[in-house]
CSV table of C-alpha atoms and ligand atoms in Angstrom, one decimal:
chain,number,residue,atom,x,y,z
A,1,UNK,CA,0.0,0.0,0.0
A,2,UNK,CA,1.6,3.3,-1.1
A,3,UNK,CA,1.5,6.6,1.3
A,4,UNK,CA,-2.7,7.7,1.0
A,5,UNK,CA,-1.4,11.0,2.5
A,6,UNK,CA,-1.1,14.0,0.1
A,7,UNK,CA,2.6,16.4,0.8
A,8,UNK,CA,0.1,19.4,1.3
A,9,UNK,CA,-1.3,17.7,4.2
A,10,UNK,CA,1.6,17.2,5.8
A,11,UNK,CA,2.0,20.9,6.7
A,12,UNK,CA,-0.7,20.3,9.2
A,13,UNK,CA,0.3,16.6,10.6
A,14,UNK,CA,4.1,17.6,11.0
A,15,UNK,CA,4.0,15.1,13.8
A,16,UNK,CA,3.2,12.4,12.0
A,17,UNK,CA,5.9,10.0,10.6
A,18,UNK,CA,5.3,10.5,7.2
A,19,UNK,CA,6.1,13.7,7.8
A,20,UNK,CA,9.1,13.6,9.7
A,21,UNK,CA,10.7,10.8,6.5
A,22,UNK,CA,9.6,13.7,4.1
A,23,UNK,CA,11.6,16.0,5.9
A,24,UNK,CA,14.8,13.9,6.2
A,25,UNK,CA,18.1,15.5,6.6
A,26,UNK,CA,16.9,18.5,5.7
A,27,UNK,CA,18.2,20.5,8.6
A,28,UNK,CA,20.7,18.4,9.7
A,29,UNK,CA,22.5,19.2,11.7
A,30,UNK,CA,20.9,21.7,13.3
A,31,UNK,CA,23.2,24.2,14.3
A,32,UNK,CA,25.0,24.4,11.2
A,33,UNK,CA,21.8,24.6,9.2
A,34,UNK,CA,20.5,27.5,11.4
A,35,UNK,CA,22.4,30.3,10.1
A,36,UNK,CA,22.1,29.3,6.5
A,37,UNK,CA,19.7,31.7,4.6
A,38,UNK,CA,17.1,28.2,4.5
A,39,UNK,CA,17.8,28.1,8.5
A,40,UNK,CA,16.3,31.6,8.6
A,41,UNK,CA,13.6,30.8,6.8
A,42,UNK,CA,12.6,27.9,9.3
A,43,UNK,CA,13.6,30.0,12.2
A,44,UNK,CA,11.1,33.0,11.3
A,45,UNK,CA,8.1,30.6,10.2
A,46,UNK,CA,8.8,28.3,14.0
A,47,UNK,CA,8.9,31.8,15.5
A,48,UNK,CA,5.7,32.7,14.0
A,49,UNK,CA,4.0,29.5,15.5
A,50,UNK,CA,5.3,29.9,18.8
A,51,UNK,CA,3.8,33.4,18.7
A,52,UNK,CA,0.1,32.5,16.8
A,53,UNK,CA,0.1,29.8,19.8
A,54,UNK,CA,0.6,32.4,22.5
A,55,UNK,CA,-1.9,34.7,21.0
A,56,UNK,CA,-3.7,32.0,20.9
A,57,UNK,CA,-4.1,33.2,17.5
A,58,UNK,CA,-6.5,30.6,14.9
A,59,UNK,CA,-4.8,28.6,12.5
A,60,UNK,CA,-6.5,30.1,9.8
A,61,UNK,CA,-2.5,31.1,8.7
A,62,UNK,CA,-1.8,27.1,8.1
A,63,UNK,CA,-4.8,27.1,5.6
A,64,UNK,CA,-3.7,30.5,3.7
A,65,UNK,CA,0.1,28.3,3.5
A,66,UNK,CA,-1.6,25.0,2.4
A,67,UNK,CA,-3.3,26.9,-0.3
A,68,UNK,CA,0.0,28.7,-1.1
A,69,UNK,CA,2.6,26.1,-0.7
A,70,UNK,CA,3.0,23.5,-3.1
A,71,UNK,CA,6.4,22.9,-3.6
A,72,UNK,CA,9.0,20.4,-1.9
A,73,UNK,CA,11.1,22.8,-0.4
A,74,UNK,CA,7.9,24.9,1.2
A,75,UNK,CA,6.9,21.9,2.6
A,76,UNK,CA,10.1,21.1,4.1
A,77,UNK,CA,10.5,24.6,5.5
A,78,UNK,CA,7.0,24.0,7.1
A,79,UNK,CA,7.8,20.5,8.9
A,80,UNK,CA,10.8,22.0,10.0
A,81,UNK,CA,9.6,25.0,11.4
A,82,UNK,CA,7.5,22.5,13.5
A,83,UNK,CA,10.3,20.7,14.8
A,84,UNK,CA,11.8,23.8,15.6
A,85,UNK,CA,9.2,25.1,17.3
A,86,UNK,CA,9.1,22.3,19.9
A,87,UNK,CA,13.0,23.2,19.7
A,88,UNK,CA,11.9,26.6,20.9
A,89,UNK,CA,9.6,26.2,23.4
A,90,UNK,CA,11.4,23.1,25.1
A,91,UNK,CA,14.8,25.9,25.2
A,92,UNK,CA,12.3,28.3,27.3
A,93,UNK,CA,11.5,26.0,29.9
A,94,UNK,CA,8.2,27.7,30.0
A,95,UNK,CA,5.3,24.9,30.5
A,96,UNK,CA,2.6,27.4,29.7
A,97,UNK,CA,4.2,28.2,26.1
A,98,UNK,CA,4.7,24.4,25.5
A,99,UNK,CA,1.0,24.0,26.7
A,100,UNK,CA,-0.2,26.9,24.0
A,101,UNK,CA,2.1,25.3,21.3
A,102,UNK,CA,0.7,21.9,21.8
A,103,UNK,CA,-2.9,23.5,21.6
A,104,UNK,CA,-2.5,25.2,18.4
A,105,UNK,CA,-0.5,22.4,16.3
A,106,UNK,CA,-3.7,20.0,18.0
A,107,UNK,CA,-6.1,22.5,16.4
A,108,UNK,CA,-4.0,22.4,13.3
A,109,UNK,CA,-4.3,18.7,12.8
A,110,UNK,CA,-7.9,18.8,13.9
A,111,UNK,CA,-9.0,21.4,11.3
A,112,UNK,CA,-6.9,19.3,8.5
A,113,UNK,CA,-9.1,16.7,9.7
A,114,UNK,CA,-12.0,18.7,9.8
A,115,UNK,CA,-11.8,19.4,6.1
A,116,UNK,CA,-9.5,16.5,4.9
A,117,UNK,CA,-10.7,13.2,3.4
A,118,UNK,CA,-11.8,10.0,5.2
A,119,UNK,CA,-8.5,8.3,4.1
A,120,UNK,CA,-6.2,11.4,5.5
A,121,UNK,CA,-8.2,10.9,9.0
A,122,UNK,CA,-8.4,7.2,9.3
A,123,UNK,CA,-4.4,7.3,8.7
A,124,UNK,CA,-4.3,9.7,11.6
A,125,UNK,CA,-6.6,8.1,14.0
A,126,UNK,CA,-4.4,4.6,13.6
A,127,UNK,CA,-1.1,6.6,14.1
A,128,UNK,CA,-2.7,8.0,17.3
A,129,UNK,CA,-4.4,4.9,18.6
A,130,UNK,CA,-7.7,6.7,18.3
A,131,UNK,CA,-10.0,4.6,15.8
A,132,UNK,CA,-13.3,4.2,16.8
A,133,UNK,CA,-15.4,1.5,15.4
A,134,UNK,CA,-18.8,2.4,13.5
A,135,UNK,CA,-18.8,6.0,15.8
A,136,UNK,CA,-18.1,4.4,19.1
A,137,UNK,CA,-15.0,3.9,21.6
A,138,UNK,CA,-14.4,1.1,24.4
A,139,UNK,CA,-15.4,2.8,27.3
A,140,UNK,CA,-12.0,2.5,28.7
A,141,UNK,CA,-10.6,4.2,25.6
A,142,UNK,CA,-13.1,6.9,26.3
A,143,UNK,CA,-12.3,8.0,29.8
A,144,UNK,CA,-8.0,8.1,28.7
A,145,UNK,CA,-9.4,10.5,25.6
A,146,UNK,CA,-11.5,12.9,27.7
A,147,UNK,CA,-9.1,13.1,31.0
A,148,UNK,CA,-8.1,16.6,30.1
A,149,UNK,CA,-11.5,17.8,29.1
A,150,UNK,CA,-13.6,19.7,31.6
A,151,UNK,CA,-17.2,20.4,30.2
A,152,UNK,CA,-19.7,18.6,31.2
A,153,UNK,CA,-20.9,16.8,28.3
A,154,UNK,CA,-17.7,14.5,28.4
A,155,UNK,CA,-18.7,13.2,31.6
A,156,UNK,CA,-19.4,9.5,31.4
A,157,UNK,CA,-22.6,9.8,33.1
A,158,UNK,CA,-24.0,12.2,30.4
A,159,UNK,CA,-22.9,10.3,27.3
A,160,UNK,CA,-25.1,7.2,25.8
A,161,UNK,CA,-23.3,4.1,26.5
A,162,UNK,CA,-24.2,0.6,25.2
A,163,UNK,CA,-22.3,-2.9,25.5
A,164,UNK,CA,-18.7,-1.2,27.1
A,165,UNK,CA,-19.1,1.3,23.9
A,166,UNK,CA,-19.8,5.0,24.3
A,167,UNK,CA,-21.1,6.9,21.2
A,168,UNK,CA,-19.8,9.9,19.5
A,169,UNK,CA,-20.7,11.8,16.6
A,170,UNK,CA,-18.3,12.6,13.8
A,171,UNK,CA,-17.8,16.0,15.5
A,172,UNK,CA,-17.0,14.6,19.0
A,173,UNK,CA,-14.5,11.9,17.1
A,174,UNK,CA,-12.8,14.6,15.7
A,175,UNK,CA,-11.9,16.8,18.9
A,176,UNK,CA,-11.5,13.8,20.4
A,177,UNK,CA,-8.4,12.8,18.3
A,178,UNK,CA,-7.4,16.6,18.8
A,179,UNK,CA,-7.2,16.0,22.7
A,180,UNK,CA,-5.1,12.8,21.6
A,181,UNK,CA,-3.0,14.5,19.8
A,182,UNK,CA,-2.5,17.6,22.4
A,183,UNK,CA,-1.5,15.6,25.1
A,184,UNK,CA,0.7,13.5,23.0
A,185,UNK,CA,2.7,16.1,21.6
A,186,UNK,CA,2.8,17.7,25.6
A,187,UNK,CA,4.1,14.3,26.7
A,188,UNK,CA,6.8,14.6,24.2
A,189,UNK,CA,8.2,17.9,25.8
A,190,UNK,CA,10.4,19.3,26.8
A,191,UNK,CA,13.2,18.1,24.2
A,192,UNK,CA,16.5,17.9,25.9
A,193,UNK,CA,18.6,20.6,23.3
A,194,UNK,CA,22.0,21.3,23.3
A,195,UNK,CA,23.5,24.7,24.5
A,196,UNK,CA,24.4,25.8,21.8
A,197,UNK,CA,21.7,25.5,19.9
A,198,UNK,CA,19.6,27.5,22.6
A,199,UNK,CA,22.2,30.3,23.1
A,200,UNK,CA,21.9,30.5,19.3
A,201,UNK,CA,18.0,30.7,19.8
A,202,UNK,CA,18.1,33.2,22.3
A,203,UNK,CA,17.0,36.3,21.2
A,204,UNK,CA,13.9,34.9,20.0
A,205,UNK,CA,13.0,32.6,23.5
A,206,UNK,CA,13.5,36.1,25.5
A,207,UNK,CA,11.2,37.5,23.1
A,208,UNK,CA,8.7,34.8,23.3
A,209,UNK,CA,8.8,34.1,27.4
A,210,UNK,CA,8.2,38.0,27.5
A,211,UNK,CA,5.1,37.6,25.5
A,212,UNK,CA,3.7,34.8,27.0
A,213,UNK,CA,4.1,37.1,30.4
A,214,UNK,CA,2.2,40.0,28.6
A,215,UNK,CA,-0.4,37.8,27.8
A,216,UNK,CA,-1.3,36.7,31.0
A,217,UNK,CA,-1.1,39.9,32.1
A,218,UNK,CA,-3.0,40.6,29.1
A,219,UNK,CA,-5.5,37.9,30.2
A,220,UNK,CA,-5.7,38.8,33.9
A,221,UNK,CA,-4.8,41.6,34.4
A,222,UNK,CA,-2.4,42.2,37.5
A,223,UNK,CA,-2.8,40.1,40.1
A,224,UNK,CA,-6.0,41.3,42.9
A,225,UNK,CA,-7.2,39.3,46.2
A,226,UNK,CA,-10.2,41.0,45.9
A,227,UNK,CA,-11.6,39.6,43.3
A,228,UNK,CA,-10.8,36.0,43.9
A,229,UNK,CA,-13.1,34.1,44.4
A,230,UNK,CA,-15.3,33.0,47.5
A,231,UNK,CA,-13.6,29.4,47.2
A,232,UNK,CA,-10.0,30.3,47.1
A,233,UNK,CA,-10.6,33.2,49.3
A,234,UNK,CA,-11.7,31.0,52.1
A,235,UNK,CA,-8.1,28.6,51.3
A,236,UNK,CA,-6.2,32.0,51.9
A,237,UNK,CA,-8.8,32.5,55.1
A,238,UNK,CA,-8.1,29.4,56.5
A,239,UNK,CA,-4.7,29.3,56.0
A,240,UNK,CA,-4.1,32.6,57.6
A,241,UNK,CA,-5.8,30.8,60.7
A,242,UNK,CA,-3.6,27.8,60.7
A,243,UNK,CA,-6.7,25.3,59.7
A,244,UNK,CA,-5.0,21.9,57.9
A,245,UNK,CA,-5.4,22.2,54.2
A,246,UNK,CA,-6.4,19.3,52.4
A,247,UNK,CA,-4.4,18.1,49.5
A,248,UNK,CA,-6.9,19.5,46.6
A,249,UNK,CA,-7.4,22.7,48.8
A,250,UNK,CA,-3.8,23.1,48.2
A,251,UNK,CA,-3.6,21.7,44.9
A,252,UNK,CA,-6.9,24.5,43.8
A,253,UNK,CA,-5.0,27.2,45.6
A,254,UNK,CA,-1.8,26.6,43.4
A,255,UNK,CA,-2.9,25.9,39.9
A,256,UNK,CA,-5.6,28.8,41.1
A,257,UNK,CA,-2.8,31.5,41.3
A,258,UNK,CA,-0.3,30.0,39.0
A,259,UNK,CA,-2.8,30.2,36.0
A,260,UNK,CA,-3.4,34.1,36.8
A,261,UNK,CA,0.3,34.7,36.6
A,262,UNK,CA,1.4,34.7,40.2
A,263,UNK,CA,4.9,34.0,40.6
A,264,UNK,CA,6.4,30.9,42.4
A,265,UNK,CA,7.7,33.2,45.1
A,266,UNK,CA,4.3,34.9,45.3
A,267,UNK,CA,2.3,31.7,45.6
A,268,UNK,CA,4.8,30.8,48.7
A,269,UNK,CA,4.0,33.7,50.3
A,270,UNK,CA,0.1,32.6,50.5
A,271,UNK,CA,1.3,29.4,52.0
A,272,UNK,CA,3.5,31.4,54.5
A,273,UNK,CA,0.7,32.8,56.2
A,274,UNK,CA,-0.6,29.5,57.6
A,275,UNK,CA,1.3,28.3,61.2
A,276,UNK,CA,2.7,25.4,60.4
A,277,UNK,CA,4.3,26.9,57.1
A,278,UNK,CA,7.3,24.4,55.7
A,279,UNK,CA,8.9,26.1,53.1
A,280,UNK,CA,10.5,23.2,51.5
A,281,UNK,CA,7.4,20.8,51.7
A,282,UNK,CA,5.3,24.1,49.8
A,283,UNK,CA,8.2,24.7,46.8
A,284,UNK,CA,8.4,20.7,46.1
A,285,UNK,CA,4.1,20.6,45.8
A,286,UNK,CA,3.8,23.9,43.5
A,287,UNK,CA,6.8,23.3,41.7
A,288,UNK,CA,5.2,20.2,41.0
A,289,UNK,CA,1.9,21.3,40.5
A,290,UNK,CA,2.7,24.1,38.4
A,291,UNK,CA,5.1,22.1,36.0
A,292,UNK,CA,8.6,21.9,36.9
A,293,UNK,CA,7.6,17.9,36.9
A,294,UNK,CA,7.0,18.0,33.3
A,295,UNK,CA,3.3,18.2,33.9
A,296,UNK,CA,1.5,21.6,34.9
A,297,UNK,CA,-1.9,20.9,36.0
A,298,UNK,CA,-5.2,23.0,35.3
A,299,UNK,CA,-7.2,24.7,38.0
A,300,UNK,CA,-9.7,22.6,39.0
A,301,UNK,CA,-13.9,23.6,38.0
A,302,UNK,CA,-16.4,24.8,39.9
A,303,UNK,CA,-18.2,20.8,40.1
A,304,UNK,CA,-14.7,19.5,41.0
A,305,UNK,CA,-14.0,22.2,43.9
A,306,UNK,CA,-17.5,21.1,45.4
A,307,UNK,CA,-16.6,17.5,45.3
A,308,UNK,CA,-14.0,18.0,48.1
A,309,UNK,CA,-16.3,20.4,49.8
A,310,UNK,CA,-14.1,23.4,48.6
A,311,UNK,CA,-16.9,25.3,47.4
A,312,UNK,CA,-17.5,27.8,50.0
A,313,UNK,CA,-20.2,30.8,50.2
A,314,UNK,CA,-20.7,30.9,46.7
A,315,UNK,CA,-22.1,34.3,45.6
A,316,UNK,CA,-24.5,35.7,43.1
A,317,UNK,CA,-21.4,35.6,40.3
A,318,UNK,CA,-21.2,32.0,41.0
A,319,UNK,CA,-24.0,31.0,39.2
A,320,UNK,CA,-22.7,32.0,36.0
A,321,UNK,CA,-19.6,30.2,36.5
A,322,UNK,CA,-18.0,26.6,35.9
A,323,UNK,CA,-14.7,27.4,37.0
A,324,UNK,CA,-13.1,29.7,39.5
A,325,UNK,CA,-10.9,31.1,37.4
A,326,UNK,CA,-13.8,32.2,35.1
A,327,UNK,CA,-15.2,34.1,37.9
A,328,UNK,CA,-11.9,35.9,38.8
A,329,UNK,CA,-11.5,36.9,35.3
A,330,UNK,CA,-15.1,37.9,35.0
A,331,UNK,CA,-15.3,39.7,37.7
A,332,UNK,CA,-11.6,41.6,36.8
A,333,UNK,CA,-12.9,42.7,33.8
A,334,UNK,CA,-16.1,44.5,35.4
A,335,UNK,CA,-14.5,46.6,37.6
A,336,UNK,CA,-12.5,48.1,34.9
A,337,UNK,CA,-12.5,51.4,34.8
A,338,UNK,CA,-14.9,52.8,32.0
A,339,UNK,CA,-14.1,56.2,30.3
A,340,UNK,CA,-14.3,58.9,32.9
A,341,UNK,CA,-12.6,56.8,35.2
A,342,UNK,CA,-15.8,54.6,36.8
A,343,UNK,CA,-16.2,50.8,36.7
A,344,UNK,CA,-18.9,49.2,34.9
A,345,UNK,CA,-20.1,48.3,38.1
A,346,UNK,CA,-19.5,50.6,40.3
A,347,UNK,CA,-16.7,49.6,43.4
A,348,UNK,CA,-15.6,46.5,44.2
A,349,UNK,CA,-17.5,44.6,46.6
A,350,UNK,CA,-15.0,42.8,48.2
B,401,LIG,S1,-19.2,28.3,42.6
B,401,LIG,FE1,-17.2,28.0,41.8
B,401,LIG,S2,-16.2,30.0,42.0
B,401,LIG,FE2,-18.0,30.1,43.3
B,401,LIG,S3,-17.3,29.5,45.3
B,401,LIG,FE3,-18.0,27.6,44.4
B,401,LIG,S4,-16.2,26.7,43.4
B,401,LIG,FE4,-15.7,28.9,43.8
């Protein structure tokens, strides 16, 4: 059986193997190939992804390219610049930007799949392990796939399940195999790159880590107790009081402040307020939790947080919430101030 894949869709499946044979020796090896006028070329287009994926821009760019690269060489300039990318991001040391990257290549593939042919996304879906059979998945399959997913309606108990097999539609296959391919790609980083090759990449990783600080600040804004939440206000509350902390009160407190940009130093401090404050048990379980393990988690949801009994005088704004992030961030952005200097609704409560 010959390759069913076309080249042109191998700009948007640069992870697959068939892929990574097209591309060869092309930029091999790597730091000699940098500098070359081709190197630039690669370097400028994996720069370009890092950014889209930290504004978490749409990959509407990758369509515009498929359209208008049709030679060889463009095609080897765009697998490249994929490799290089991961080359990037894993010299940063950043887990947020290697989460963003891995987002945007997964919604790369999943919009060449989207708009690809049946052969194109049966290939991927045996590549990934991800097949189902007549629109169904062994259950067991099912709960690996949505693991990382939060809404509701990939919650076992809300999905039709008959004889071990839970149904999906086309649709649901589809961002399915992009959650397969997200986390694969995230297990796959960081890359262990020599020094050189970073110190040659450096200019561009400052540039990038300072934009994925702007937009978080971007995002949320700096950093105010006042609007967090009634949950993780009442972690900080009972800290301050020396009450034990359960693990996932810790664990929401950490991913919690991590995700709105606080610093490691900064999320410390929180923890210093409580009595029995260990600072070397606290740096080992946010370090961990907010990625220096390899895996940076995600704050947990509103349904999750009242599982452990962590949600705690929920207010008005908590009905229009899933997550307590979302309600930080909502309620952030109405107390900013409106021309002439009010908020959009009035002072902060808190
Ligand atoms: S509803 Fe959500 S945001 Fe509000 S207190 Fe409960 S967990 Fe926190």
């Amino acid at each position: 059986m010959g390759d069913p894949l076309d080249q042109k869709d191998l700009i948007h499946l640069p992870f697959l193997k068939e892929a990574q044979q097209f591309l060869g020796d092309f930029a091999s090896p790597l730091d000699t190939f940098l500098p070359t006028s081709l190197g630039e070329r690669v370097v400028t287009r994996a720069y370009a992804r890092v950014a889209m994926a930290v504004r978490k821009g749409r990959s509407d760019q990758g369509r515009t390219l498929s359209r208008a690269t049709t030679d060889a060489l463009g095609i080897r300039i765009e697998i490249a610049s994929f490799v290089l990318a991961r080359i990037i991001v894993s010299c940063v040391k950043d887990r947020s930007l290697i989460e963003r990257l891995c987002r945007y290549e997964a919604q790369l593939a999943y919009e060449a799949l989207v708009e690809g042919s049946e052969k194109t996304r049966d290939l991927v879906a045996e590549r990934i392990g991800f097949v189902p059979i007549k629109g169904s998945v062994p259950v067991v399959m099912y709960i690996e796939a949505v693991a990382g997913l939060r809404e509701d309606r990939w919650r076992l108990v809300n999905r039709e399940v008959e004889g071990g097999l839970v149904a999906l539609t086309k649709i649901e296959a589809d961002e399915l195999m992009r959650e397969r391919i997200r986390v694969m790609l995230t297990q796959q980083l960081p890359l262990i790159v020599p020094d050189t090759v970073c110190r040659y990449l450096e200019p561009i990783t400052t540039d990038l880590l300072a934009m994925v600080k702007a937009s978080i600040l971007e995002e949320f804004g700096e950093i105010e107790e006042g609007f967090f939440p009634p949950c993780i206000k009442a972690i900080i509350d009972a800290l301050a009081v020396g009450t034990n902390i359960t693990h996932p009160g810790r664990f929401a407190l950490t991913a919690f402040c991590h995700t709105i940009g606080m610093a490691t130093t900064g999320i410390i401090e929180l923890f210093s307020r409580a009595p029995d404050f260990s600072y070397d048990r606290t740096i080992y379980q946010v370090e961990h939790i907010t990625g220096r393990g390899g895996t940076e988690y995600s704050p947990p949801s509103c349904a999750t947080m009242r599982t452990h009994g962590l949600c705690v005088k929920p207010d008005p704004l908590c009905t229009k919430v899933n997550f307590p992030i979302r309600y930080y961030s909502v309620k952030k952005k109405s107390h900013l101030p409106r021309e002439g200097g009010e908020t959009s609704q009035g002072s902060p409560s808190t």
